[in-house]
PDB file of C-alpha atoms in Angstrom:
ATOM      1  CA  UNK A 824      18.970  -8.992 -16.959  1.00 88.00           C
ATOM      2  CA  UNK A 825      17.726  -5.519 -16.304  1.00 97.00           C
ATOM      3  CA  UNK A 826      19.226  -2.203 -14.825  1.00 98.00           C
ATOM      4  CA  UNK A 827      16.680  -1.083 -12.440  1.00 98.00           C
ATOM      5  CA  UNK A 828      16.139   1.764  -9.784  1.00 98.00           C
ATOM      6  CA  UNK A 829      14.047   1.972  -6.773  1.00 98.00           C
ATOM      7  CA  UNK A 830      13.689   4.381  -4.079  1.00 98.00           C
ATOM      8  CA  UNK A 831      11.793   3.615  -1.353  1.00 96.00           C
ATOM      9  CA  UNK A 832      13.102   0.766   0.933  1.00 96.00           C
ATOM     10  CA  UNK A 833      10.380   0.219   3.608  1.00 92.00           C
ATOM     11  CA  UNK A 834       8.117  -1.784   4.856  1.00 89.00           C
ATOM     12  CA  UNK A 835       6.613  -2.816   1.613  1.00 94.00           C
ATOM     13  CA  UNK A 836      10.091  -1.664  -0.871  1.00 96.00           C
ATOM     14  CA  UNK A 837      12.612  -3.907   0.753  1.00 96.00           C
ATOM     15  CA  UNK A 838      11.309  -7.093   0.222  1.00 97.00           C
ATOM     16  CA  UNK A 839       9.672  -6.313  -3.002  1.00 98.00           C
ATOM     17  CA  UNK A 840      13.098  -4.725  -4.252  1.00 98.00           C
ATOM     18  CA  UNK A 841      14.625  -7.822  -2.501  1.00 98.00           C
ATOM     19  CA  UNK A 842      12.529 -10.023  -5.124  1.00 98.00           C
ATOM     20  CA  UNK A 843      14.407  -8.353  -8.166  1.00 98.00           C
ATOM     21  CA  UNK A 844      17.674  -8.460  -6.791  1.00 98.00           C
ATOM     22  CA  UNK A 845      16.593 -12.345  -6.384  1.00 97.00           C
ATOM     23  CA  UNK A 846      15.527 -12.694  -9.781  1.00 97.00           C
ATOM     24  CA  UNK A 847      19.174 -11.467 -11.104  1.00 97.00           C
ATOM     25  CA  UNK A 848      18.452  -7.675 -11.886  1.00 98.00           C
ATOM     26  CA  UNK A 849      20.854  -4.785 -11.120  1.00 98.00           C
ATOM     27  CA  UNK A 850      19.245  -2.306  -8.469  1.00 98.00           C
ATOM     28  CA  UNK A 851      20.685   1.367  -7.656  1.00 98.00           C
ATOM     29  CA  UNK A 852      18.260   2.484  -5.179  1.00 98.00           C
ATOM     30  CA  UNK A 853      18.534   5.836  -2.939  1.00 96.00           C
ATOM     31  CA  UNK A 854      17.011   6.110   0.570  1.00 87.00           C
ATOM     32  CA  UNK A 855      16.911   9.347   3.028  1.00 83.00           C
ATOM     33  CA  UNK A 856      17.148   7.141   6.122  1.00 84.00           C
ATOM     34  CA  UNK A 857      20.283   4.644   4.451  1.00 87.00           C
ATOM     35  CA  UNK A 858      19.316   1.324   2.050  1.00 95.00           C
ATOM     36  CA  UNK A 859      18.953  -2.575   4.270  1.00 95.00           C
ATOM     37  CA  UNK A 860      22.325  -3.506   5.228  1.00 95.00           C
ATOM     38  CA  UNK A 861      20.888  -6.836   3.904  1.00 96.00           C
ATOM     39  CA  UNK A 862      20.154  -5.831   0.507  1.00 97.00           C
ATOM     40  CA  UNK A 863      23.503  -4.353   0.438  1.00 97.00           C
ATOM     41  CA  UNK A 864      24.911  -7.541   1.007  1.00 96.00           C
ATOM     42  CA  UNK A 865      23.026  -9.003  -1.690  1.00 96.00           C
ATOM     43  CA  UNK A 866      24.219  -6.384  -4.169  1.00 96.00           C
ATOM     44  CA  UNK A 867      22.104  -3.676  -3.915  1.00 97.00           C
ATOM     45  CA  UNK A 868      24.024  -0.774  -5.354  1.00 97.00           C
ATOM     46  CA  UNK A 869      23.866   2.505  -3.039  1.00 97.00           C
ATOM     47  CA  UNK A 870      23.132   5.958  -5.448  1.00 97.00           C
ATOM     48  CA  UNK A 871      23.801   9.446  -3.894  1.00 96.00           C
ATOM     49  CA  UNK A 872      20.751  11.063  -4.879  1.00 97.00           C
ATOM     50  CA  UNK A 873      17.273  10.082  -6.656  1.00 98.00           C
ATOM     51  CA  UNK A 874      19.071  12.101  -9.422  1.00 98.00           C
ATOM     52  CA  UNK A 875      21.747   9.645  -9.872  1.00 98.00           C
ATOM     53  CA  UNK A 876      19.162   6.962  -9.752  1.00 98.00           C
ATOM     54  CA  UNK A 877      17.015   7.634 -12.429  1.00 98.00           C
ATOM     55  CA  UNK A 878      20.491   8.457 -14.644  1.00 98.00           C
ATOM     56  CA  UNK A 879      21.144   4.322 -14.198  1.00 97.00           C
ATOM     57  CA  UNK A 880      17.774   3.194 -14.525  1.00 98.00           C
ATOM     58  CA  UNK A 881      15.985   1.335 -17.364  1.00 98.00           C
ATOM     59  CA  UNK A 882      13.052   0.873 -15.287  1.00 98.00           C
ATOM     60  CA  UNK A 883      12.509   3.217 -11.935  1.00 98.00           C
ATOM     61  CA  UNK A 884      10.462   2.322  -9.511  1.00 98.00           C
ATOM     62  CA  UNK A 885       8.922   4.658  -6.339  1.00 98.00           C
ATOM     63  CA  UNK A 886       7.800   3.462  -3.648  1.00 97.00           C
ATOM     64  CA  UNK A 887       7.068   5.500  -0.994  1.00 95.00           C
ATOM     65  CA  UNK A 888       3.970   6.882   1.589  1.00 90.00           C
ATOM     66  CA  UNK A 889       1.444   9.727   0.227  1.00 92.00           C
ATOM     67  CA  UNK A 890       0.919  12.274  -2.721  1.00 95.00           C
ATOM     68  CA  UNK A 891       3.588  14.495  -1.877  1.00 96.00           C
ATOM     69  CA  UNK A 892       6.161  12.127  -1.128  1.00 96.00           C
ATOM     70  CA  UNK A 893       5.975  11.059  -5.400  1.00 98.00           C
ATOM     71  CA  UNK A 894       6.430  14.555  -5.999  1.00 98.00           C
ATOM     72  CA  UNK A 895       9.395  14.992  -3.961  1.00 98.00           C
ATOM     73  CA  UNK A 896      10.801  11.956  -5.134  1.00 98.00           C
ATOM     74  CA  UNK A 897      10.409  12.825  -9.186  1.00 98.00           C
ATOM     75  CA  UNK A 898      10.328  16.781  -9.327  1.00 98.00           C
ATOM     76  CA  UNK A 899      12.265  17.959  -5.588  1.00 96.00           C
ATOM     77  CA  UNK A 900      15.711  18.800  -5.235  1.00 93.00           C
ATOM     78  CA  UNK A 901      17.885  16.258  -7.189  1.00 95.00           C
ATOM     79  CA  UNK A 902      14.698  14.536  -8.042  1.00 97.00           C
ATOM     80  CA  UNK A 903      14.515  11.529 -10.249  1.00 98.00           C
ATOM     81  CA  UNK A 904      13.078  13.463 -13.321  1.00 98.00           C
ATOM     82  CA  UNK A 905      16.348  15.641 -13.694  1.00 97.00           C
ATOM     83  CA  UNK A 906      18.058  12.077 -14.192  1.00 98.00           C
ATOM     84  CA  UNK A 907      16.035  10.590 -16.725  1.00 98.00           C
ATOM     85  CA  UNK A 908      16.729   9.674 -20.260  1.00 97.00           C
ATOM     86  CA  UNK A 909      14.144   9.260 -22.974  1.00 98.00           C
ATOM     87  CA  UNK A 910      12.199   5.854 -23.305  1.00 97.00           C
ATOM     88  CA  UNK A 911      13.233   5.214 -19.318  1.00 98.00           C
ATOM     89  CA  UNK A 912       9.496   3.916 -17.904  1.00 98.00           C
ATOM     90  CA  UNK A 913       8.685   5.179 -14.095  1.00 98.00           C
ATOM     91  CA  UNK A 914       6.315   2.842 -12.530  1.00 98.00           C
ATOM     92  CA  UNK A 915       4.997   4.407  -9.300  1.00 98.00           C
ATOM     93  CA  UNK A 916       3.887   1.759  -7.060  1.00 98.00           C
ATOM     94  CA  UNK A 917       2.782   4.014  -4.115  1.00 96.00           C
ATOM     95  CA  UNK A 918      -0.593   4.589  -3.193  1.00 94.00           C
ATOM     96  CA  UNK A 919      -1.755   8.068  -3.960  1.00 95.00           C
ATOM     97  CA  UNK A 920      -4.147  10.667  -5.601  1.00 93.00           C
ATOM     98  CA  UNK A 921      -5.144   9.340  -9.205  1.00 93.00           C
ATOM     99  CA  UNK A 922      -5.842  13.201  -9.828  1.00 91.00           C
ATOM    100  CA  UNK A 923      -2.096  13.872  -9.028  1.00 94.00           C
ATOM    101  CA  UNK A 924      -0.776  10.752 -11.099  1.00 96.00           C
ATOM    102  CA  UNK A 925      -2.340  11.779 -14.094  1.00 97.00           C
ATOM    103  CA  UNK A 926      -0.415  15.368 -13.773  1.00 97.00           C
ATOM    104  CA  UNK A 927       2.776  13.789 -12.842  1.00 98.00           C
ATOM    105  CA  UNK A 928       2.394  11.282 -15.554  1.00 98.00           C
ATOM    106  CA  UNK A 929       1.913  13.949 -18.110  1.00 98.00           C
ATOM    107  CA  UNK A 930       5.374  15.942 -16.606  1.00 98.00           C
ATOM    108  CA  UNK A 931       7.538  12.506 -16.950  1.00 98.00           C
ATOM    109  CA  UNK A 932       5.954  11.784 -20.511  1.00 98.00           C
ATOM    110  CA  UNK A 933       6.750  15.787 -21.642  1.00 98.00           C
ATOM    111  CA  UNK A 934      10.556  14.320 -20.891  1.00 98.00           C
ATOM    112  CA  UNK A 935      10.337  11.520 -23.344  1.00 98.00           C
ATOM    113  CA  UNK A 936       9.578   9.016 -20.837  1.00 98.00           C
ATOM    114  CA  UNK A 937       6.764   6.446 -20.141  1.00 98.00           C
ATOM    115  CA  UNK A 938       4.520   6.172 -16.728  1.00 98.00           C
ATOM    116  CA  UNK A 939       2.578   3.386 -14.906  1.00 98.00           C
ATOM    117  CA  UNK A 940       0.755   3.779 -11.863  1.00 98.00           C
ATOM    118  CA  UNK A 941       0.899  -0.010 -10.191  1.00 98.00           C
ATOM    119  CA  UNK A 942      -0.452   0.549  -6.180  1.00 97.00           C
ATOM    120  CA  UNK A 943      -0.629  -2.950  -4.479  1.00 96.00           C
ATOM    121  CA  UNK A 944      -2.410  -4.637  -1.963  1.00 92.00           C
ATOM    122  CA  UNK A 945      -1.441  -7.629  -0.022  1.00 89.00           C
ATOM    123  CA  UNK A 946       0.644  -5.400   2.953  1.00 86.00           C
ATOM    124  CA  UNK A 947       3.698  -6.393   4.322  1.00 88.00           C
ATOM    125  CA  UNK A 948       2.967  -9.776   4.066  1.00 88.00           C
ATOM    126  CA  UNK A 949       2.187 -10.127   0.714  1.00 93.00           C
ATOM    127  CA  UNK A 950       5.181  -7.886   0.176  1.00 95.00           C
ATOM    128  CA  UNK A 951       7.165 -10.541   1.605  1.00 96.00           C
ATOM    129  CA  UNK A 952       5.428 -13.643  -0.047  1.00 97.00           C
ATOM    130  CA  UNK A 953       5.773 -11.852  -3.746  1.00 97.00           C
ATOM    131  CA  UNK A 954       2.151 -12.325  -3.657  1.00 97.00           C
ATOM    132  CA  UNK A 955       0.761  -9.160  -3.796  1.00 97.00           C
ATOM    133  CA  UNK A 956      -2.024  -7.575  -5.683  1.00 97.00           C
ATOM    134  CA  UNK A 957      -1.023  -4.827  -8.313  1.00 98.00           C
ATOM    135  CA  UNK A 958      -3.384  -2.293  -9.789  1.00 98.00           C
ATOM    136  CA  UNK A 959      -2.092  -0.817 -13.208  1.00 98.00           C
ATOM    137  CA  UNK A 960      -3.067   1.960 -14.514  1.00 98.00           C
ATOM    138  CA  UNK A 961      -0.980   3.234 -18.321  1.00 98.00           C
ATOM    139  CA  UNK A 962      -0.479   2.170 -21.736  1.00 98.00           C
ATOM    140  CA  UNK A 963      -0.646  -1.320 -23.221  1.00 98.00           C
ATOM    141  CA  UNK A 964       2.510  -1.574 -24.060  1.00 98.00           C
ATOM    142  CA  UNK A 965       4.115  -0.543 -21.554  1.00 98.00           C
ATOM    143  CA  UNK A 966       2.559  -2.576 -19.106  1.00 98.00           C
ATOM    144  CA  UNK A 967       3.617  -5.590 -20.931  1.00 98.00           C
ATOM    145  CA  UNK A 968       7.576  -4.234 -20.637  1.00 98.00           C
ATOM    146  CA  UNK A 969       7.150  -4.318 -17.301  1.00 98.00           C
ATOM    147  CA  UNK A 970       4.724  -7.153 -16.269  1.00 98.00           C
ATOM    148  CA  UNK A 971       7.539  -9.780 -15.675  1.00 98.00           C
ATOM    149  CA  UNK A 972       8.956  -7.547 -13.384  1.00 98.00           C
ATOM    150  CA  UNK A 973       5.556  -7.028 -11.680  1.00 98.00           C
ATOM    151  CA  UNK A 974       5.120 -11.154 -11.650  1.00 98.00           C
ATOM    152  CA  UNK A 975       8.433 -11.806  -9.243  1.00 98.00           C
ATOM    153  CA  UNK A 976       6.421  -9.402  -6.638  1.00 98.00           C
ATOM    154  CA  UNK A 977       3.428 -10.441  -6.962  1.00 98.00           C
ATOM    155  CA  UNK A 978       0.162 -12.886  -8.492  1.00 95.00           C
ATOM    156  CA  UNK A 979      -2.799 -10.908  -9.386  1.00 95.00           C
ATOM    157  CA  UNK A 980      -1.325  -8.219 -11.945  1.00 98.00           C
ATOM    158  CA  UNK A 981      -4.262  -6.158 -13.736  1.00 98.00           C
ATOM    159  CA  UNK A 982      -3.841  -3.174 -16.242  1.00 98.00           C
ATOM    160  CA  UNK A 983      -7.034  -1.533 -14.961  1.00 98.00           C
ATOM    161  CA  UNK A 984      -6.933   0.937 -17.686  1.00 98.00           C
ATOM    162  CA  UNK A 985      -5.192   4.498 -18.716  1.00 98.00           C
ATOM    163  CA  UNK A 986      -2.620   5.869 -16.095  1.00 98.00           C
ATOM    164  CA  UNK A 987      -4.291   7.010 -12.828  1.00 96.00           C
ATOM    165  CA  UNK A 988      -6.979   4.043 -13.249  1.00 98.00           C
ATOM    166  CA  UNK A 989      -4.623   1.625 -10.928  1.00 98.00           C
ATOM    167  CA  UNK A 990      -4.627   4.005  -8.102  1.00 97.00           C
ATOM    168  CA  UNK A 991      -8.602   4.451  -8.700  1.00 96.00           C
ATOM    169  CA  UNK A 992      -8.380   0.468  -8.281  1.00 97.00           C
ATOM    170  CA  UNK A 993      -6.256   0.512  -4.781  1.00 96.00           C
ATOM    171  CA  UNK A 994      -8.444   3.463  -3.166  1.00 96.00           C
ATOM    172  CA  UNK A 995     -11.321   1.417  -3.812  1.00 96.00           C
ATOM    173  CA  UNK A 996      -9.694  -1.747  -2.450  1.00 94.00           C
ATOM    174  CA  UNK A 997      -8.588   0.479   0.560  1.00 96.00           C
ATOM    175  CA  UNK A 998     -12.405   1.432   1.070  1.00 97.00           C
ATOM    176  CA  UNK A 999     -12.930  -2.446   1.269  1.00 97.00           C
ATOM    177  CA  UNK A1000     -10.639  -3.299   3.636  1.00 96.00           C
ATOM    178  CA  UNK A1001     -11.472  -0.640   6.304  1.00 98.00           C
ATOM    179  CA  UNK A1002     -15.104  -1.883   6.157  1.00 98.00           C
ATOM    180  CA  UNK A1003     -14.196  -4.990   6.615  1.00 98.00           C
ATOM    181  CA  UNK A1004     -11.962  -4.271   9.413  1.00 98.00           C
ATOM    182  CA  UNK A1005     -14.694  -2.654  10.879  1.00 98.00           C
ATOM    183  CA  UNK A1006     -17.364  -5.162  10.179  1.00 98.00           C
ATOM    184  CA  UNK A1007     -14.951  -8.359  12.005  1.00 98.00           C
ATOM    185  CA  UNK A1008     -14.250  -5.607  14.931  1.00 98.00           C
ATOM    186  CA  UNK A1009     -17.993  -4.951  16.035  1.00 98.00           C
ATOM    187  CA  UNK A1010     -18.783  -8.480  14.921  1.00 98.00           C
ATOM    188  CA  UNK A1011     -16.115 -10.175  17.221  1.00 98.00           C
ATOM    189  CA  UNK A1012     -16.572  -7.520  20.306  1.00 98.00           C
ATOM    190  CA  UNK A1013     -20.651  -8.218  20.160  1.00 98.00           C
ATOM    191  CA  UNK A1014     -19.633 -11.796  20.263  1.00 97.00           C
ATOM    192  CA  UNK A1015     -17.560 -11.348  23.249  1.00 97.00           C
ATOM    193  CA  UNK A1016     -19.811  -8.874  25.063  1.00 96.00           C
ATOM    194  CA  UNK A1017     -22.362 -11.649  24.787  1.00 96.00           C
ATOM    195  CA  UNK A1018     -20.253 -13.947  26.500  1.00 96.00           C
ATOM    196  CA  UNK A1019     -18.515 -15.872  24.476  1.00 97.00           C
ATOM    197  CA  UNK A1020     -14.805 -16.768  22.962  1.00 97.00           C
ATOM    198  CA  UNK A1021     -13.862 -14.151  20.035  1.00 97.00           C
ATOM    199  CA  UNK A1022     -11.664 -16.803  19.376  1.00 97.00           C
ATOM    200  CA  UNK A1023     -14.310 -19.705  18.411  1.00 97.00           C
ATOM    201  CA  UNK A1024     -16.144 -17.436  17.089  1.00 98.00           C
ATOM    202  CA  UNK A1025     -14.182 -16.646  14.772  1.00 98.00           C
ATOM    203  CA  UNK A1026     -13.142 -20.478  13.740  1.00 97.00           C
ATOM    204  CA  UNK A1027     -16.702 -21.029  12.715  1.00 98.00           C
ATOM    205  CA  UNK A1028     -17.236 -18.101  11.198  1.00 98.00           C
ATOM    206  CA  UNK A1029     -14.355 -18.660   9.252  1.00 97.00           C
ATOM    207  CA  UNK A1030     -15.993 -22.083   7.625  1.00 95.00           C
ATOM    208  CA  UNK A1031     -18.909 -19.915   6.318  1.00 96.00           C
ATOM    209  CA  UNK A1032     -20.522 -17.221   4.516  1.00 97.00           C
ATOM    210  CA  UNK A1033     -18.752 -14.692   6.162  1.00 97.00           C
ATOM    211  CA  UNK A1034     -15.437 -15.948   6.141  1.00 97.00           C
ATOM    212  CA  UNK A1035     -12.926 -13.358   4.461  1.00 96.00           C
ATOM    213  CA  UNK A1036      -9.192 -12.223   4.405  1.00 93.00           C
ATOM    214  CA  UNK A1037      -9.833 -10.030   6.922  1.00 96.00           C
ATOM    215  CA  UNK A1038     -11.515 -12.176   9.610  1.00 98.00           C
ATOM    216  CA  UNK A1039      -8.693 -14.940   8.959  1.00 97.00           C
ATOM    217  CA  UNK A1040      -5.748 -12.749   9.293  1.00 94.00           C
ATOM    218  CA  UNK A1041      -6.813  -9.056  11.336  1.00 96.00           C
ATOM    219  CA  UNK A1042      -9.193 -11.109  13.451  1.00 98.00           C
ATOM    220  CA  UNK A1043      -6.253 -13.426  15.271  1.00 97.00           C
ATOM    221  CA  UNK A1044      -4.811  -9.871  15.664  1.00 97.00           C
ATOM    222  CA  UNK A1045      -7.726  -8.528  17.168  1.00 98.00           C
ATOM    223  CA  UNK A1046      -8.439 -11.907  19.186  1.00 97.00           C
ATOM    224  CA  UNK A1047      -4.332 -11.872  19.611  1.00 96.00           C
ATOM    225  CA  UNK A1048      -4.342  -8.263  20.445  1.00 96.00           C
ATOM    226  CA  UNK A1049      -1.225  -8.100  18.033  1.00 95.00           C
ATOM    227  CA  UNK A1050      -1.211  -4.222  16.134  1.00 96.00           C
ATOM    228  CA  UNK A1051       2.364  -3.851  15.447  1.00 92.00           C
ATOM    229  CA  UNK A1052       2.065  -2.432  11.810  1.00 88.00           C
ATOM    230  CA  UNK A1053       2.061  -4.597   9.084  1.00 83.00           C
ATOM    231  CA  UNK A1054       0.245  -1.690   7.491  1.00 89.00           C
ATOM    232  CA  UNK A1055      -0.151   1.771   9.861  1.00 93.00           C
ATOM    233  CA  UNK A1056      -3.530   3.260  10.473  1.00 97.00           C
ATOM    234  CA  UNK A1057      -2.086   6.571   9.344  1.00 96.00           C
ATOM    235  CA  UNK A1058      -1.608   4.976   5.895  1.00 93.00           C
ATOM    236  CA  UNK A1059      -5.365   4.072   5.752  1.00 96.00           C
ATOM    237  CA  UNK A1060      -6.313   7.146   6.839  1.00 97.00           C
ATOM    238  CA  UNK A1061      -4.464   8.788   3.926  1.00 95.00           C
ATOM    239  CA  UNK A1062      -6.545   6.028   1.805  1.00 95.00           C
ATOM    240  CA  UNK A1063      -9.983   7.133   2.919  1.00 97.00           C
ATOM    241  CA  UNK A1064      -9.003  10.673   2.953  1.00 96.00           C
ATOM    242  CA  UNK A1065      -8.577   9.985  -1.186  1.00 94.00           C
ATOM    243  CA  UNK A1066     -11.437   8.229  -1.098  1.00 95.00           C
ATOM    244  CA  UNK A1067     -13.973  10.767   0.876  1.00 96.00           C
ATOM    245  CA  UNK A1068     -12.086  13.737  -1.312  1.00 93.00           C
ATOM    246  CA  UNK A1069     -12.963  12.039  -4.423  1.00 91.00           C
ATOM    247  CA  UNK A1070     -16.161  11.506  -3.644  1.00 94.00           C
ATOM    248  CA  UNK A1071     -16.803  14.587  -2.769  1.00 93.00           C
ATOM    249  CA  UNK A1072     -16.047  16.080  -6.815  1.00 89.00           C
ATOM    250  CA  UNK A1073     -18.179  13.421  -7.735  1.00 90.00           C
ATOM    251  CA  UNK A1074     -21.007  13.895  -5.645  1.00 96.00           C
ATOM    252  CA  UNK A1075     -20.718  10.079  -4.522  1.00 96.00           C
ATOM    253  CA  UNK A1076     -22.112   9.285  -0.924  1.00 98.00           C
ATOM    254  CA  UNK A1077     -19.698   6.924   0.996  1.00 98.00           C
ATOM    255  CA  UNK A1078     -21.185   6.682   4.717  1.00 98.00           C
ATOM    256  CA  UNK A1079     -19.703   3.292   5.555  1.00 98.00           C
ATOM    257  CA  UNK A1080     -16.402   4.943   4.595  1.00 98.00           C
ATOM    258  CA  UNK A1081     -16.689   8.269   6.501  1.00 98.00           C
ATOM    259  CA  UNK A1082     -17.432   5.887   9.601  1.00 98.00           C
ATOM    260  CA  UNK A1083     -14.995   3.948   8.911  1.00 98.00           C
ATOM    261  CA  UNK A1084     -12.339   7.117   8.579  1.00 98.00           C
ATOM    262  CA  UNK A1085     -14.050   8.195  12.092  1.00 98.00           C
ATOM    263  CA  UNK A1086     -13.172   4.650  13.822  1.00 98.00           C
ATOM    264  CA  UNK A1087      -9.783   5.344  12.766  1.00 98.00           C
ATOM    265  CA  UNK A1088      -9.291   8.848  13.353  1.00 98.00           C
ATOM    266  CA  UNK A1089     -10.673   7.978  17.318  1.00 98.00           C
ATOM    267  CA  UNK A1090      -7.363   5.406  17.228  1.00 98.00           C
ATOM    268  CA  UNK A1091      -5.288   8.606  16.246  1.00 98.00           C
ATOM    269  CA  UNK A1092      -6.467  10.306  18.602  1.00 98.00           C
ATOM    270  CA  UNK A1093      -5.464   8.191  21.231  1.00 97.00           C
ATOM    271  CA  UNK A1094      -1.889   8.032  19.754  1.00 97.00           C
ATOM    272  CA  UNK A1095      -3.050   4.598  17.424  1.00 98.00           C
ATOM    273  CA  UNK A1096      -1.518   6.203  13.817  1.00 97.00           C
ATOM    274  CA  UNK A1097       1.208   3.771  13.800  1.00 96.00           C
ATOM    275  CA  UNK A1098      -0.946   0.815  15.227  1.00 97.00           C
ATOM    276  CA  UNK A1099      -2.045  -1.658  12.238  1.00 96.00           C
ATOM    277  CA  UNK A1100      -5.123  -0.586  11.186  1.00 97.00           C
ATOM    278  CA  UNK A1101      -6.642  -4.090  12.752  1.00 98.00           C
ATOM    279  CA  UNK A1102      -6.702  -2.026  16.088  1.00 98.00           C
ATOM    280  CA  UNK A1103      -9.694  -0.406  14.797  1.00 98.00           C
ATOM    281  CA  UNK A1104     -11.901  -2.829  17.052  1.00 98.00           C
ATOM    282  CA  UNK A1105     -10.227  -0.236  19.931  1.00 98.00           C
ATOM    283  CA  UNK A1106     -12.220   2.796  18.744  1.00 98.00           C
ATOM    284  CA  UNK A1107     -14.977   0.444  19.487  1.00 98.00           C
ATOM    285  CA  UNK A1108     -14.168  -1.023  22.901  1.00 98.00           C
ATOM    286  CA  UNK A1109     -13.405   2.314  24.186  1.00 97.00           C
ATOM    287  CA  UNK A1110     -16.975   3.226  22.927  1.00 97.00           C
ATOM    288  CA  UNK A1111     -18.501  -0.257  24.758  1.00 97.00           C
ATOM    289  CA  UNK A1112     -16.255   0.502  27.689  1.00 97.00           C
ATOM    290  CA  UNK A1113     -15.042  -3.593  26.922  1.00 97.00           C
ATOM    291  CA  UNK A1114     -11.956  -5.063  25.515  1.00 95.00           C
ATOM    292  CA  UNK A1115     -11.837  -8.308  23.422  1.00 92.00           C
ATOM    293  CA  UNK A1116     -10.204 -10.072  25.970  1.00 80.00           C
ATOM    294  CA  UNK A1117     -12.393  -9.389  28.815  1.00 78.00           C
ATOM    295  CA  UNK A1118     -15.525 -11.995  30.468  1.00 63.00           C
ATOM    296  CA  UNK A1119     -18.328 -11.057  28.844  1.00 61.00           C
TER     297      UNK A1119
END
């Protein structure tokens, strides 16, 4: 059994730190707001600092929100690099700027230390499930140290290629999913403008071509009208915004995105950043003057 760290009990952290401390590993784990009382219970050990964290840890993992937050985390006060020994591997499993990862990678491996970046996708469910996607990004060898811890969170495990390549990966998943999002939204609302049940529609659509993820799990919630956050439209903002800043260095065109971003950005605006990013289809009854559940 291993001596891991993790800092970043959330949403997504908990249960996927909850996995380890299934499998039999040793977790010391540091969060601002206080650790689960749950994982506590199951022997999660409580650090004072992200300091005293990365001192314990073979393995450290981060999980946390947006670019800034890793840097806090590794290089802010008491951060998690002044704790680390040579040959300890930090696997950052946020989802963040690959630009950034590759400079933070190159700070950890100037201490002696290793680096993977390993974003997921799957949300809170998959989180829960241990079935999550994860996008690697670092060296060979290193991914294979850590791959069985990656299998007890999740199934489809791919090194993508050198460090900053998994977060690549997840921003382009991220683009993806917001289309899609988008695409079931206008898809089910022109159905039920038109007079008939979103919620039909939906059952046959779901037996064809179009059938996806996406229609079979954010279309109930649309059809359900169920947005508590299983993952926040702020956080999918902060996606696109990678994505549409990217693009931007490399000259790419991404319309479908930059609507996308503007669907979402119409939710914020109406005080939707920590709705689930399925209530996107509200951007678009505001702008048919019709909501999902009304007669056509």
């Amino acid at each position: 059994m291993s001596i891991l760290g993790f800092i970043g009990l959330g949403i997504m952290g908990a249960p996927m730190a909850e996995h380890l401390l299934a499998a039999g590993h040793t977790i010391h784990a540091f969060g601002r707001r206080g650790l689960p009382e749950d994982l506590l219970a199951k022997g999660l050990i409580a650090a004072p600092s992200k300091t005293a964290v990365a001192a314990k840890a073979e393995i450290l993992f981060v999980m946390v929100s947006d670019t800034p937050d890793v840097e806090e985390v590794l290089f802010g006060a008491d951060g998690a690099a002044e704790g680390l020994t040579p040959g300890t591997i930090v696997v950052d499993m946020s989802s963040i700027s690959p630009i950034e990862t590759k400079a933070f990678a190159a700070r950890i491996e100037a201490l002696g230390c290793d680096y993977l970046d390993a974003p997921v996708s799957g949300g809170q469910v998959g989180a829960k499930a241990a079935t999550l996607s994860i996008m690697v990004g670092g060296k060979e060898a290193v991914f294979a140290k850590v791959k069985p811890f990656f299998e007890l969170m999740g199934k489809n495990i791919t090194l993508v290629g050198e460090v900053g390549a998994g977060q690549t990966a997840k921003v382009a998943n991220q683009m993806i999913v917001a289309m899609n999002i988008q695409a079931v939204a206008e898809a089910l609302l022109f159905a039920a403008k038109a007079g008939a049940d979103p919620a039909r529609v939906r059952q046959a659509l779901m037996g064809g071509f179009a059938s996806s993820k996406v229609l079979e799990v954010h279309g109930e919630r649309m059809v359900k009208r169920t947005f508590e956050p299983g993952f926040r439209i702020a956080l999918h903002q902060k996606d696109l915004n990678l994505a549409l800043g990217a693009a931007r260095q490399l000259g790419v065109a991404l319309p479908n995105t930059a609507t996308a971003q503007e669907m979402f950005n119409a939710c914020a605006a109406h005080g939707g950043q920590g709705w689930d990013h399925s209530a996107l289809i509200r951007a678009l009854e505001t702008l048919a003057n019709f909501e999902l559940g009304q007669a056509g």
